[in-house]
Amino acid sequence: RTDPREYLPIDIFPYLASRALVAEGAASKAAGDDEACVEALVSAAALLEIGLKHSPHNASMLFDLAALYMLLGASNKTLLILRKLDVKHIQMSTLMQHFLPAWVGGASEAEVNNVHTRLEYLEREIENDIDKSIVAAFINGKYTKCLEFTKFRRTLSSAHSLASASTQNAWAAFANL
């Protein structure tokens, strides 16, 4: 493998096996066997952990592992896994939906602060990127692009997931007063 971000065909096996175990867990839960359900979910998480050792940038496995930890009640572990994502500035607003359940689910103050610090950094970077794009479009006489970037900034600033994250952070800060 020349690039660790490159997926190999073999990377699919831990992912598929974990999906099968999750299905087994769902069937066990439906049958009323909570212990077998938890065993299946823990086994699925272990498989994904092994898969991520060989393919640490596999977003599908990272998202599934974070969701499994959330189901198992490990909010801090969920946030640790999600922080490993190579998130682009723009994606943060759409990815907050994955962070919020762990945030609300009882994660420690330190983990919540880590995520919020990253969120604030990405928001500043987004604003800088948009500002630079608006100026470049104006200099190049692409006035419709200026309007598009301005609209994009407005859309992003009103994103529900970002507002929810800010609200959750405010509640966490309020609880510490």
Coordinates of N, CA, C and O in Angstrom, one line a residue:
R1 N 0.9 -1.2 0.0 CA 0.0 0.0 0.0 C 0.9 1.2 0.0 O 1.7 1.4 0.9
T2 N 0.7 2.1 -1.0 CA 1.6 3.3 -1.1 C 1.0 4.4 -0.2 O 1.8 5.2 0.3
D3 N -0.3 4.5 -0.1 CA -0.9 5.6 0.6 C -1.8 5.0 1.7 O -2.7 4.2 1.3
P4 N -1.6 5.3 2.9 CA -2.5 4.7 4.0 C -3.9 5.1 3.9 O -4.8 4.4 4.5
R5 N -4.3 6.1 3.1 CA -5.7 6.5 2.9 C -6.3 5.7 1.8 O -7.6 5.7 1.7
E6 N -5.6 4.9 1.1 CA -6.1 4.1 0.0 C -6.8 2.8 0.5 O -6.2 2.1 1.4
Y7 N -8.0 2.6 0.1 CA -8.7 1.4 0.5 C -8.2 0.2 -0.3 O -8.0 0.3 -1.5
L8 N -8.1 -0.9 0.3 CA -7.8 -2.2 -0.4 C -9.0 -3.1 -0.3 O -9.8 -2.9 0.6
P9 N -9.1 -4.0 -1.3 CA -10.3 -4.9 -1.3 C -10.5 -5.6 0.0 O -11.6 -5.8 0.4
I10 N -9.4 -6.0 0.7 CA -9.5 -6.7 1.9 C -10.1 -5.9 3.0 O -10.6 -6.5 4.0
D11 N -10.1 -4.6 2.9 CA -10.7 -3.7 4.0 C -12.2 -4.0 4.2 O -12.7 -3.6 5.2
I12 N -12.8 -4.6 3.2 CA -14.3 -4.7 3.3 C -14.6 -5.9 4.3 O -15.7 -5.8 4.8
F13 N -13.7 -6.8 4.5 CA -14.1 -8.0 5.4 C -14.4 -7.6 6.8 O -15.5 -8.1 7.3
P14 N -13.6 -6.8 7.5 CA -14.1 -6.5 8.9 C -15.4 -5.7 8.9 O -16.2 -5.9 9.8
Y15 N -15.5 -4.9 7.9 CA -16.8 -4.1 7.8 C -18.0 -5.0 7.6 O -19.0 -4.8 8.3
L16 N -17.9 -5.9 6.7 CA -19.0 -6.8 6.4 C -19.3 -7.7 7.6 O -20.4 -8.0 8.0
A17 N -18.2 -8.2 8.2 CA -18.4 -9.1 9.4 C -19.1 -8.4 10.5 O -19.9 -8.9 11.2
S18 N -18.7 -7.1 10.7 CA -19.3 -6.3 11.8 C -20.8 -6.1 11.5 O -21.6 -6.1 12.4
R19 N -21.1 -5.9 10.2 CA -22.5 -5.7 9.9 C -23.3 -6.9 10.2 O -24.4 -6.9 10.6
A20 N -22.7 -8.1 9.9 CA -23.4 -9.4 10.2 C -23.6 -9.5 11.7 O -24.7 -10.0 12.1
L21 N -22.6 -9.1 12.5 CA -22.8 -9.2 13.9 C -23.8 -8.3 14.5 O -24.5 -8.6 15.4
V22 N -23.9 -7.1 13.9 CA -24.9 -6.1 14.3 C -26.3 -6.7 13.9 O -27.2 -6.6 14.8
A23 N -26.5 -7.3 12.8 CA -27.7 -8.0 12.4 C -28.1 -9.1 13.4 O -29.2 -9.2 13.9
E24 N -27.1 -9.8 13.8 CA -27.3 -10.9 14.9 C -27.7 -10.2 16.2 O -28.6 -10.7 16.9
G25 N -27.1 -9.1 16.5 CA -27.5 -8.4 17.7 C -28.9 -7.9 17.7 O -29.6 -8.0 18.7
A26 N -29.3 -7.4 16.5 CA -30.7 -7.0 16.4 C -31.7 -8.1 16.5 O -32.7 -8.0 17.1
A27 N -31.3 -9.2 15.9 CA -32.2 -10.4 16.0 C -32.3 -10.9 17.5 O -33.4 -11.3 18.0
S28 N -31.1 -10.9 18.2 CA -31.1 -11.3 19.6 C -32.0 -10.3 20.4 O -32.7 -10.8 21.3
K29 N -31.9 -9.0 20.1 CA -32.7 -8.0 20.9 C -34.2 -8.3 20.6 O -35.0 -8.2 21.5
A30 N -34.5 -8.5 19.4 CA -35.9 -8.8 19.0 C -36.4 -10.0 19.7 O -37.6 -10.1 20.1
A31 N -35.6 -11.0 20.0 CA -35.9 -12.2 20.6 C -35.9 -12.1 22.2 O -36.2 -13.0 22.9
G32 N -35.5 -10.9 22.6 CA -35.5 -10.6 24.1 C -34.3 -11.0 24.8 O -34.2 -11.0 26.0
D33 N -33.2 -11.4 24.0 CA -32.0 -11.8 24.6 C -31.0 -10.6 24.6 O -30.1 -10.5 23.7
D34 N -31.0 -9.8 25.6 CA -30.2 -8.6 25.7 C -28.7 -8.9 25.8 O -27.9 -8.3 25.3
E35 N -28.4 -10.0 26.6 CA -27.0 -10.4 26.7 C -26.4 -10.8 25.4 O -25.2 -10.3 25.1
A36 N -27.1 -11.6 24.6 CA -26.5 -11.9 23.3 C -26.4 -10.7 22.4 O -25.5 -10.6 21.6
C37 N -27.3 -9.8 22.5 CA -27.3 -8.6 21.7 C -26.0 -7.8 22.0 O -25.3 -7.4 21.1
V38 N -25.8 -7.6 23.3 CA -24.6 -6.8 23.7 C -23.3 -7.6 23.3 O -22.4 -6.9 22.8
E39 N -23.3 -8.9 23.4 CA -22.1 -9.7 23.0 C -21.9 -9.5 21.5 O -20.7 -9.3 21.1
A40 N -22.9 -9.5 20.7 CA -22.8 -9.3 19.3 C -22.2 -7.9 18.9 O -21.4 -7.8 18.1
L41 N -22.8 -6.9 19.6 CA -22.3 -5.5 19.4 C -20.9 -5.3 19.8 O -20.1 -4.6 19.1
V42 N -20.5 -5.9 20.9 CA -19.1 -5.8 21.4 C -18.2 -6.5 20.4 O -17.1 -6.0 20.1
S43 N -18.6 -7.7 19.9 CA -17.8 -8.4 18.9 C -17.6 -7.6 17.6 O -16.6 -7.6 17.0
A44 N -18.7 -6.9 17.2 CA -18.7 -6.1 16.0 C -17.7 -4.9 16.2 O -16.9 -4.6 15.3
A45 N -17.7 -4.3 17.4 CA -16.8 -3.2 17.7 C -15.4 -3.7 17.6 O -14.5 -3.0 17.1
A46 N -15.1 -4.9 18.2 CA -13.8 -5.5 18.2 C -13.3 -5.7 16.8 O -12.1 -5.4 16.4
L47 N -14.2 -6.2 15.9 CA -13.8 -6.4 14.5 C -13.4 -5.1 13.8 O -12.4 -5.0 13.1
L48 N -14.2 -4.1 14.1 CA -13.9 -2.8 13.4 C -12.6 -2.2 14.0 O -11.9 -1.6 13.2
E49 N -12.3 -2.4 15.2 CA -11.1 -1.9 15.8 C -9.9 -2.6 15.1 O -8.9 -1.9 14.7
I50 N -10.0 -3.9 14.9 CA -9.0 -4.6 14.1 C -8.9 -4.1 12.7 O -7.7 -3.9 12.2
G51 N -10.0 -3.9 12.0 CA -10.0 -3.4 10.7 C -9.3 -2.0 10.6 O -8.6 -1.7 9.6
L52 N -9.6 -1.2 11.6 CA -9.0 0.2 11.6 C -7.5 0.2 11.8 O -6.9 1.2 11.5
K53 N -7.0 -0.8 12.5 CA -5.5 -0.9 12.6 C -4.9 -1.0 11.3 O -3.8 -0.6 11.1
H54 N -5.5 -1.7 10.3 CA -5.0 -1.9 9.0 C -5.4 -0.8 8.0 O -4.7 -0.6 7.0
S55 N -6.5 -0.2 8.3 CA -7.0 0.9 7.4 C -7.6 2.0 8.3 O -8.8 2.2 8.4
P56 N -6.7 2.8 8.9 CA -7.1 3.8 9.9 C -7.9 4.9 9.4 O -8.5 5.6 10.2
H57 N -8.0 5.1 8.1 CA -8.7 6.3 7.5 C -10.0 5.8 6.9 O -10.7 6.6 6.2
N58 N -10.5 4.6 7.1 CA -11.7 4.1 6.5 C -12.9 4.7 7.2 O -13.2 4.3 8.3
A59 N -13.5 5.7 6.6 CA -14.6 6.4 7.2 C -15.8 5.5 7.5 O -16.4 5.7 8.5
S60 N -16.1 4.6 6.7 CA -17.2 3.7 6.9 C -17.0 2.9 8.2 O -18.0 2.8 9.1
M61 N -15.8 2.4 8.5 CA -15.6 1.7 9.7 C -15.6 2.7 10.9 O -16.1 2.3 12.0
L62 N -15.0 3.9 10.7 CA -15.0 4.8 11.8 C -16.4 5.2 12.2 O -16.8 5.2 13.4
F63 N -17.3 5.5 11.2 CA -18.7 5.8 11.6 C -19.4 4.7 12.3 O -20.1 4.9 13.2
D64 N -19.2 3.5 11.7 CA -19.9 2.3 12.3 C -19.4 2.1 13.7 O -20.2 1.7 14.6
L65 N -18.1 2.2 13.9 CA -17.5 2.0 15.3 C -18.1 3.0 16.3 O -18.4 2.7 17.4
A66 N -18.1 4.2 15.8 CA -18.6 5.3 16.7 C -20.1 5.0 17.0 O -20.5 5.2 18.2
A67 N -20.9 4.6 16.1 CA -22.3 4.3 16.3 C -22.4 3.1 17.3 O -23.3 3.1 18.2
L68 N -21.6 2.1 17.1 CA -21.6 0.9 18.1 C -21.3 1.4 19.5 O -21.9 1.0 20.4
Y69 N -20.2 2.2 19.6 CA -19.9 2.6 21.0 C -21.0 3.5 21.6 O -21.3 3.4 22.8
M70 N -21.7 4.2 20.7 CA -22.8 5.0 21.3 C -23.9 4.1 21.7 O -24.5 4.3 22.8
L71 N -24.2 3.1 21.0 CA -25.3 2.1 21.4 C -24.9 1.4 22.7 O -25.7 1.0 23.5
L72 N -23.6 1.2 22.8 CA -23.1 0.5 24.0 C -23.0 1.4 25.2 O -22.6 1.0 26.3
G73 N -23.2 2.7 25.0 CA -23.2 3.7 26.1 C -21.8 4.2 26.4 O -21.6 4.8 27.5
A74 N -20.9 4.1 25.5 CA -19.5 4.6 25.6 C -19.4 5.9 24.9 O -18.7 6.0 23.9
S75 N -20.0 7.0 25.5 CA -20.0 8.3 24.8 C -18.6 8.9 24.6 O -18.3 9.4 23.5
N76 N -17.7 8.7 25.6 CA -16.3 9.2 25.4 C -15.6 8.5 24.3 O -14.9 9.1 23.5
K77 N -15.8 7.2 24.2 CA -15.1 6.4 23.2 C -15.7 6.8 21.8 O -14.9 6.9 20.8
T78 N -16.9 7.1 21.8 CA -17.6 7.6 20.5 C -16.9 8.8 20.0 O -16.5 8.9 18.8
L79 N -16.7 9.8 20.9 CA -16.1 11.1 20.5 C -14.6 10.9 20.1 O -14.2 11.5 19.2
L80 N -13.9 10.0 20.8 CA -12.5 9.7 20.5 C -12.4 9.2 19.0 O -11.6 9.6 18.3
I81 N -13.3 8.3 18.7 CA -13.3 7.7 17.4 C -13.7 8.7 16.3 O -13.0 8.8 15.3
L82 N -14.7 9.5 16.6 CA -15.1 10.5 15.6 C -14.0 11.6 15.4 O -13.9 12.2 14.3
R83 N -13.2 11.9 16.4 CA -12.1 12.8 16.2 C -11.1 12.4 15.3 O -10.3 13.1 14.8
K84 N -11.0 11.1 15.0 CA -10.0 10.5 14.1 C -10.4 10.8 12.6 O -9.6 10.6 11.8
L85 N -11.6 11.2 12.4 CA -12.0 11.5 11.0 C -11.2 12.6 10.5 O -11.0 13.6 11.1
D86 N -10.9 12.5 9.2 CA -10.2 13.6 8.5 C -11.3 14.5 7.9 O -11.7 14.3 6.8
V87 N -11.8 15.4 8.7 CA -12.9 16.2 8.4 C -12.5 17.4 7.6 O -11.7 18.2 8.1
K88 N -13.1 17.7 6.5 CA -12.9 18.9 5.8 C -13.7 20.0 6.5 O -14.7 19.7 7.1
H89 N -13.4 21.2 6.2 CA -14.1 22.3 6.9 C -15.6 22.3 6.6 O -16.4 22.5 7.5
I90 N -16.0 22.1 5.4 CA -17.4 22.2 5.0 C -18.2 21.1 5.7 O -19.3 21.2 6.0
Q91 N -17.5 19.9 5.8 CA -18.3 18.7 6.2 C -18.7 18.8 7.7 O -19.6 18.1 8.1
M92 N -18.0 19.6 8.5 CA -18.3 19.6 9.9 C -19.8 19.9 10.2 O -20.3 19.2 11.1
S93 N -20.4 20.8 9.5 CA -21.8 21.1 9.8 C -22.7 19.9 9.5 O -23.7 19.6 10.2
T94 N -22.4 19.1 8.5 CA -23.2 17.9 8.2 C -22.8 16.7 9.1 O -23.7 15.8 9.3
L95 N -21.6 16.7 9.7 CA -21.2 15.6 10.5 C -21.5 15.8 12.0 O -21.4 14.8 12.7
M96 N -22.0 17.0 12.3 CA -22.3 17.2 13.8 C -23.4 16.2 14.2 O -23.5 15.9 15.4
Q97 N -24.2 15.8 13.3 CA -25.3 14.8 13.7 C -24.7 13.6 14.3 O -25.4 12.9 15.1
H98 N -23.5 13.2 14.0 CA -22.9 12.0 14.5 C -22.3 12.3 15.9 O -22.2 11.5 16.8
F99 N -21.8 13.6 16.1 CA -21.2 14.0 17.4 C -22.3 14.2 18.5 O -22.1 13.9 19.6
L100 N -23.4 14.8 18.1 CA -24.4 15.2 19.0 C -25.0 14.1 20.0 O -25.1 14.4 21.2
P101 N -25.3 12.9 19.5 CA -25.8 11.9 20.4 C -24.8 11.6 21.5 O -25.2 11.4 22.7
A102 N -23.5 11.5 21.2 CA -22.5 11.2 22.2 C -22.4 12.4 23.2 O -22.2 12.3 24.4
W103 N -22.5 13.6 22.6 CA -22.4 14.8 23.4 C -23.5 14.8 24.4 O -23.3 15.1 25.6
V104 N -24.7 14.5 24.0 CA -25.9 14.5 24.9 C -26.0 13.3 25.7 O -26.6 13.3 26.8
G105 N -25.3 12.2 25.3 CA -25.4 10.9 25.9 C -24.5 10.8 27.1 O -24.3 9.6 27.6
G106 N -23.9 11.8 27.6 CA -23.2 11.7 28.9 C -21.7 11.7 28.7 O -20.9 11.2 29.6
A107 N -21.1 12.2 27.7 CA -19.7 12.3 27.5 C -19.1 13.2 28.5 O -19.8 14.1 29.0
S108 N -17.8 13.0 28.8 CA -17.2 13.8 29.9 C -17.0 15.2 29.4 O -17.0 15.5 28.2
E109 N -16.8 16.1 30.3 CA -16.7 17.5 29.9 C -15.4 17.7 29.1 O -15.4 18.5 28.1
A110 N -14.4 17.0 29.4 CA -13.1 17.1 28.6 C -13.4 16.7 27.1 O -12.9 17.4 26.2
E111 N -14.1 15.6 26.9 CA -14.3 15.2 25.5 C -15.3 16.2 24.8 O -15.1 16.5 23.6
V112 N -16.3 16.7 25.5 CA -17.2 17.7 24.9 C -16.4 18.9 24.5 O -16.5 19.5 23.4
N113 N -15.5 19.4 25.4 CA -14.7 20.5 25.1 C -13.8 20.3 23.9 O -13.5 21.2 23.1
N114 N -13.2 19.1 23.8 CA -12.3 18.8 22.7 C -13.1 18.9 21.4 O -12.6 19.5 20.4
V115 N -14.3 18.4 21.3 CA -15.1 18.5 20.1 C -15.5 19.9 19.8 O -15.4 20.4 18.7
H116 N -15.9 20.6 20.9 CA -16.3 22.0 20.6 C -15.1 22.9 20.2 O -15.3 23.7 19.3
T117 N -14.0 22.7 20.7 CA -12.8 23.4 20.3 C -12.5 23.1 18.8 O -12.2 24.1 18.0
R118 N -12.6 21.9 18.4 CA -12.4 21.5 17.0 C -13.5 22.2 16.1 O -13.2 22.7 15.0
L119 N -14.7 22.2 16.6 CA -15.8 22.8 15.9 C -15.6 24.3 15.7 O -15.7 24.8 14.6
E120 N -15.1 25.0 16.8 CA -14.9 26.4 16.6 C -13.7 26.7 15.6 O -13.8 27.6 14.9
Y121 N -12.7 25.9 15.7 CA -11.6 26.0 14.7 C -12.1 25.9 13.3 O -11.8 26.7 12.4
L122 N -12.9 24.8 13.1 CA -13.4 24.6 11.7 C -14.3 25.7 11.2 O -14.3 26.1 10.1
E123 N -15.1 26.2 12.2 CA -16.0 27.3 11.8 C -15.2 28.5 11.4 O -15.5 29.2 10.4
R124 N -14.1 28.8 12.1 CA -13.2 30.0 11.7 C -12.6 29.7 10.3 O -12.5 30.6 9.5
E125 N -12.1 28.5 10.1 CA -11.5 28.1 8.8 C -12.5 28.3 7.7 O -12.2 28.7 6.6
I126 N -13.7 27.8 7.9 CA -14.8 27.9 6.9 C -15.0 29.4 6.6 O -15.0 29.8 5.4
E127 N -15.1 30.2 7.6 CA -15.3 31.7 7.3 C -14.2 32.3 6.5 O -14.4 33.0 5.6
N128 N -12.9 31.9 6.9 CA -11.8 32.4 6.2 C -11.8 31.9 4.7 O -11.5 32.7 3.8
D129 N -12.1 30.7 4.5 CA -12.2 30.1 3.1 C -13.2 30.8 2.3 O -13.0 31.2 1.2
I130 N -14.4 31.0 2.9 CA -15.5 31.7 2.2 C -15.1 33.1 1.9 O -15.3 33.6 0.8
D131 N -14.5 33.8 2.9 CA -14.1 35.2 2.6 C -13.1 35.3 1.5 O -13.2 36.2 0.6
K132 N -12.1 34.4 1.5 CA -11.1 34.4 0.4 C -11.8 34.2 -0.9 O -11.4 34.8 -1.9
S133 N -12.7 33.3 -0.9 CA -13.4 32.9 -2.2 C -14.2 34.1 -2.7 O -14.3 34.4 -3.9
I134 N -14.9 34.8 -1.8 CA -15.7 36.0 -2.2 C -14.8 37.0 -2.8 O -15.1 37.6 -3.9
V135 N -13.7 37.3 -2.1 CA -12.7 38.3 -2.6 C -12.2 37.9 -4.0 O -12.1 38.7 -4.9
A136 N -11.7 36.7 -4.1 CA -11.2 36.2 -5.4 C -12.2 36.3 -6.5 O -11.9 36.7 -7.6
A137 N -13.4 35.9 -6.2 CA -14.5 36.0 -7.2 C -14.7 37.4 -7.6 O -14.9 37.7 -8.8
F138 N -14.7 38.3 -6.7 CA -14.9 39.8 -7.0 C -13.8 40.3 -7.8 O -14.0 41.0 -8.8
I139 N -12.6 40.0 -7.5 CA -11.4 40.4 -8.2 C -11.5 39.9 -9.7 O -11.1 40.7 -10.6
N140 N -11.9 38.7 -9.8 CA -12.0 38.1 -11.2 C -13.3 38.5 -11.9 O -13.5 37.9 -13.0
G141 N -14.1 39.3 -11.3 CA -15.3 39.8 -12.0 C -16.4 38.7 -12.1 O -17.3 38.8 -12.9
K142 N -16.4 37.7 -11.2 CA -17.4 36.6 -11.1 C -18.4 37.0 -10.1 O -18.4 36.4 -9.0
Y143 N -19.2 37.9 -10.4 CA -20.1 38.5 -9.4 C -21.2 37.5 -8.9 O -21.6 37.5 -7.8
T144 N -21.6 36.6 -9.8 CA -22.6 35.6 -9.4 C -22.0 34.7 -8.4 O -22.7 34.2 -7.5
K145 N -20.7 34.4 -8.6 CA -20.0 33.5 -7.6 C -19.9 34.2 -6.2 O -20.1 33.6 -5.2
C146 N -19.8 35.5 -6.2 CA -19.8 36.3 -5.0 C -21.1 36.1 -4.2 O -21.1 35.8 -3.0
L147 N -22.2 36.1 -5.0 CA -23.5 35.9 -4.4 C -23.7 34.5 -3.9 O -24.3 34.2 -2.9
E148 N -23.1 33.5 -4.7 CA -23.2 32.1 -4.3 C -22.5 31.9 -3.0 O -23.0 31.2 -2.1
F149 N -21.3 32.4 -2.9 CA -20.5 32.2 -1.7 C -21.2 32.9 -0.5 O -21.2 32.4 0.6
T150 N -21.8 34.1 -0.7 CA -22.5 34.8 0.3 C -23.7 34.0 0.8 O -23.9 33.8 2.0
K151 N -24.4 33.4 -0.1 CA -25.5 32.6 0.2 C -25.1 31.3 1.0 O -25.7 30.9 2.0
F152 N -24.0 30.7 0.5 CA -23.4 29.6 1.2 C -23.1 29.9 2.7 O -23.4 29.1 3.6
R153 N -22.4 31.0 2.9 CA -22.1 31.5 4.2 C -23.3 31.6 5.1 O -23.4 31.1 6.2
R154 N -24.4 32.2 4.5 CA -25.6 32.3 5.3 C -26.2 31.0 5.6 O -26.7 30.7 6.7
T155 N -26.2 30.1 4.6 CA -26.8 28.7 4.8 C -26.0 28.0 5.9 O -26.6 27.4 6.8
L156 N -24.7 28.1 5.8 CA -23.8 27.4 6.8 C -24.0 28.0 8.2 O -24.1 27.2 9.2
S157 N -24.1 29.3 8.3 CA -24.3 29.9 9.6 C -25.6 29.6 10.2 O -25.8 29.7 11.5
S158 N -26.6 29.2 9.4 CA -27.9 28.8 10.0 C -28.1 27.3 10.0 O -29.2 26.9 10.3
A159 N -27.0 26.5 9.9 CA -27.2 25.1 9.9 C -27.7 24.6 11.2 O -27.2 25.0 12.3
H160 N -28.7 23.8 11.2 CA -29.3 23.3 12.4 C -28.3 22.5 13.2 O -28.3 22.6 14.5
S161 N -27.5 21.6 12.6 CA -26.6 20.8 13.4 C -25.6 21.7 14.1 O -25.2 21.4 15.3
L162 N -25.1 22.7 13.5 CA -24.1 23.6 14.2 C -24.8 24.4 15.3 O -24.2 24.6 16.4
A163 N -26.0 24.8 15.1 CA -26.8 25.5 16.2 C -27.0 24.5 17.3 O -26.9 24.9 18.5
S164 N -27.3 23.3 17.0 CA -27.6 22.3 18.1 C -26.3 22.1 18.9 O -26.3 21.9 20.1
A165 N -25.1 22.0 18.2 CA -23.9 21.8 18.8 C -23.5 23.0 19.8 O -23.1 22.8 20.9
S166 N -23.8 24.2 19.3 CA -23.5 25.4 20.1 C -24.4 25.4 21.3 O -24.0 25.7 22.4
T167 N -25.7 25.0 21.1 CA -26.6 24.9 22.2 C -26.2 23.9 23.3 O -26.2 24.2 24.5
Q168 N -25.8 22.7 22.8 CA -25.3 21.7 23.7 C -24.1 22.2 24.5 O -24.0 21.9 25.7
N169 N -23.2 22.8 23.8 CA -22.0 23.3 24.5 C -22.4 24.4 25.5 O -21.8 24.4 26.6
A170 N -23.4 25.2 25.2 CA -23.8 26.2 26.2 C -24.4 25.6 27.4 O -24.2 26.0 28.6
W171 N -25.2 24.5 27.2 CA -25.8 23.8 28.3 C -24.7 23.1 29.2 O -24.8 23.1 30.4
A172 N -23.7 22.6 28.5 CA -22.5 22.0 29.3 C -21.8 23.1 30.1 O -21.5 22.8 31.3
A173 N -21.6 24.2 29.5 CA -21.0 25.3 30.3 C -21.8 25.8 31.4 O -21.3 26.1 32.5
F174 N -23.1 25.9 31.2 CA -24.1 26.3 32.2 C -24.1 25.4 33.4 O -24.2 25.8 34.5
A175 N -24.0 24.1 33.1 CA -24.0 23.1 34.1 C -22.8 23.2 35.1 O -22.9 22.8 36.2
N176 N -21.7 23.7 34.5 CA -20.5 23.9 35.3 C -20.4 25.1 36.2 O -19.5 25.3 36.9
L177 N -21.4 26.0 36.0 CA -21.4 27.3 36.8 C -21.8 27.0 38.3 O -22.4 26.2 38.7

